[in-house]
Phi, psi and omega in degrees: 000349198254082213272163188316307191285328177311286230303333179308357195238296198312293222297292173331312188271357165275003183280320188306329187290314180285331153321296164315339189244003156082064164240136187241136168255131239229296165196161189213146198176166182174185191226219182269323185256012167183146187262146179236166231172108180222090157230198208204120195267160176266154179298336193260018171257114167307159179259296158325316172253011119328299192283339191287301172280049175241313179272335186274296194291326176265293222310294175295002172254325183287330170266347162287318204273320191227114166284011150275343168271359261261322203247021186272132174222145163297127156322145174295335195267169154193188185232136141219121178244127174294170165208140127359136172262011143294357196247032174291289176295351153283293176356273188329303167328288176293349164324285220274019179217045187285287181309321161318291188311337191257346164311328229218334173220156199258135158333283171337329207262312156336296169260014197262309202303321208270303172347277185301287182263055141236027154058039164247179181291118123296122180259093174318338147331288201298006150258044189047026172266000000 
């Protein structure tokens, strides 16, 4: 759903959301089924209420602004992993080559690969099928 024109908009407004919430977005990029998100939290911000105003706040401007859209949701789940601010600039990179990297790999192949090696569970549930 998250077609070429959404995202020219959603991206921004999703810098925005996190502006408003004392979040600085560091890069935001995504493809049609799924979003990246490279940002830097205040301390007295929960990870869980980051993503709750991230998803809550564009949900609801993406059912305002485009009414065709009128049945458009976030998935319930997400990934969130720290990094180093040595790993800011490859992060970033990979952020902003999201439409290159999924010609050549499925999201699903992507995070099953990340998963296994840093040796976590997958659960085929977290991609909604």
């Amino acid at each position: 759903m998250l077609t070429p024109a959404l995202q020219q908009r959603l991206w921004p407004y999703l810098g925005g959301i996190a502006r408003e919430n004392k979040m600085k977005a560091l890069a935001i990029g995504g493809v049609e089924d799924h979003v990246h998100l490279l940002i830097s939290l205040p301390a007295t911000l929960s990870i869980a209420k980051t993503v709750q105003l991230l998803k809550g706040n564009s949900s609801k401007w993406i059912h305002e602004t485009f009414p065709e859209l009128a049945k458009f949701e976030w998935q319930e789940g997400y990934g969130a992993f720290s990094i180093g601010v040595s790993g800011i600039d490859d992060t970033t990179a990979y952020i902003h080559q999201q439409a290159e990297h999924h010609r050549k790999t499925t999201f699903r192949e992507e995070l099953t690969a990340f998963l296994k090696k840093h040796r976590m569970p997958c659960d085929d549930r977290i991609f909604g099928d």
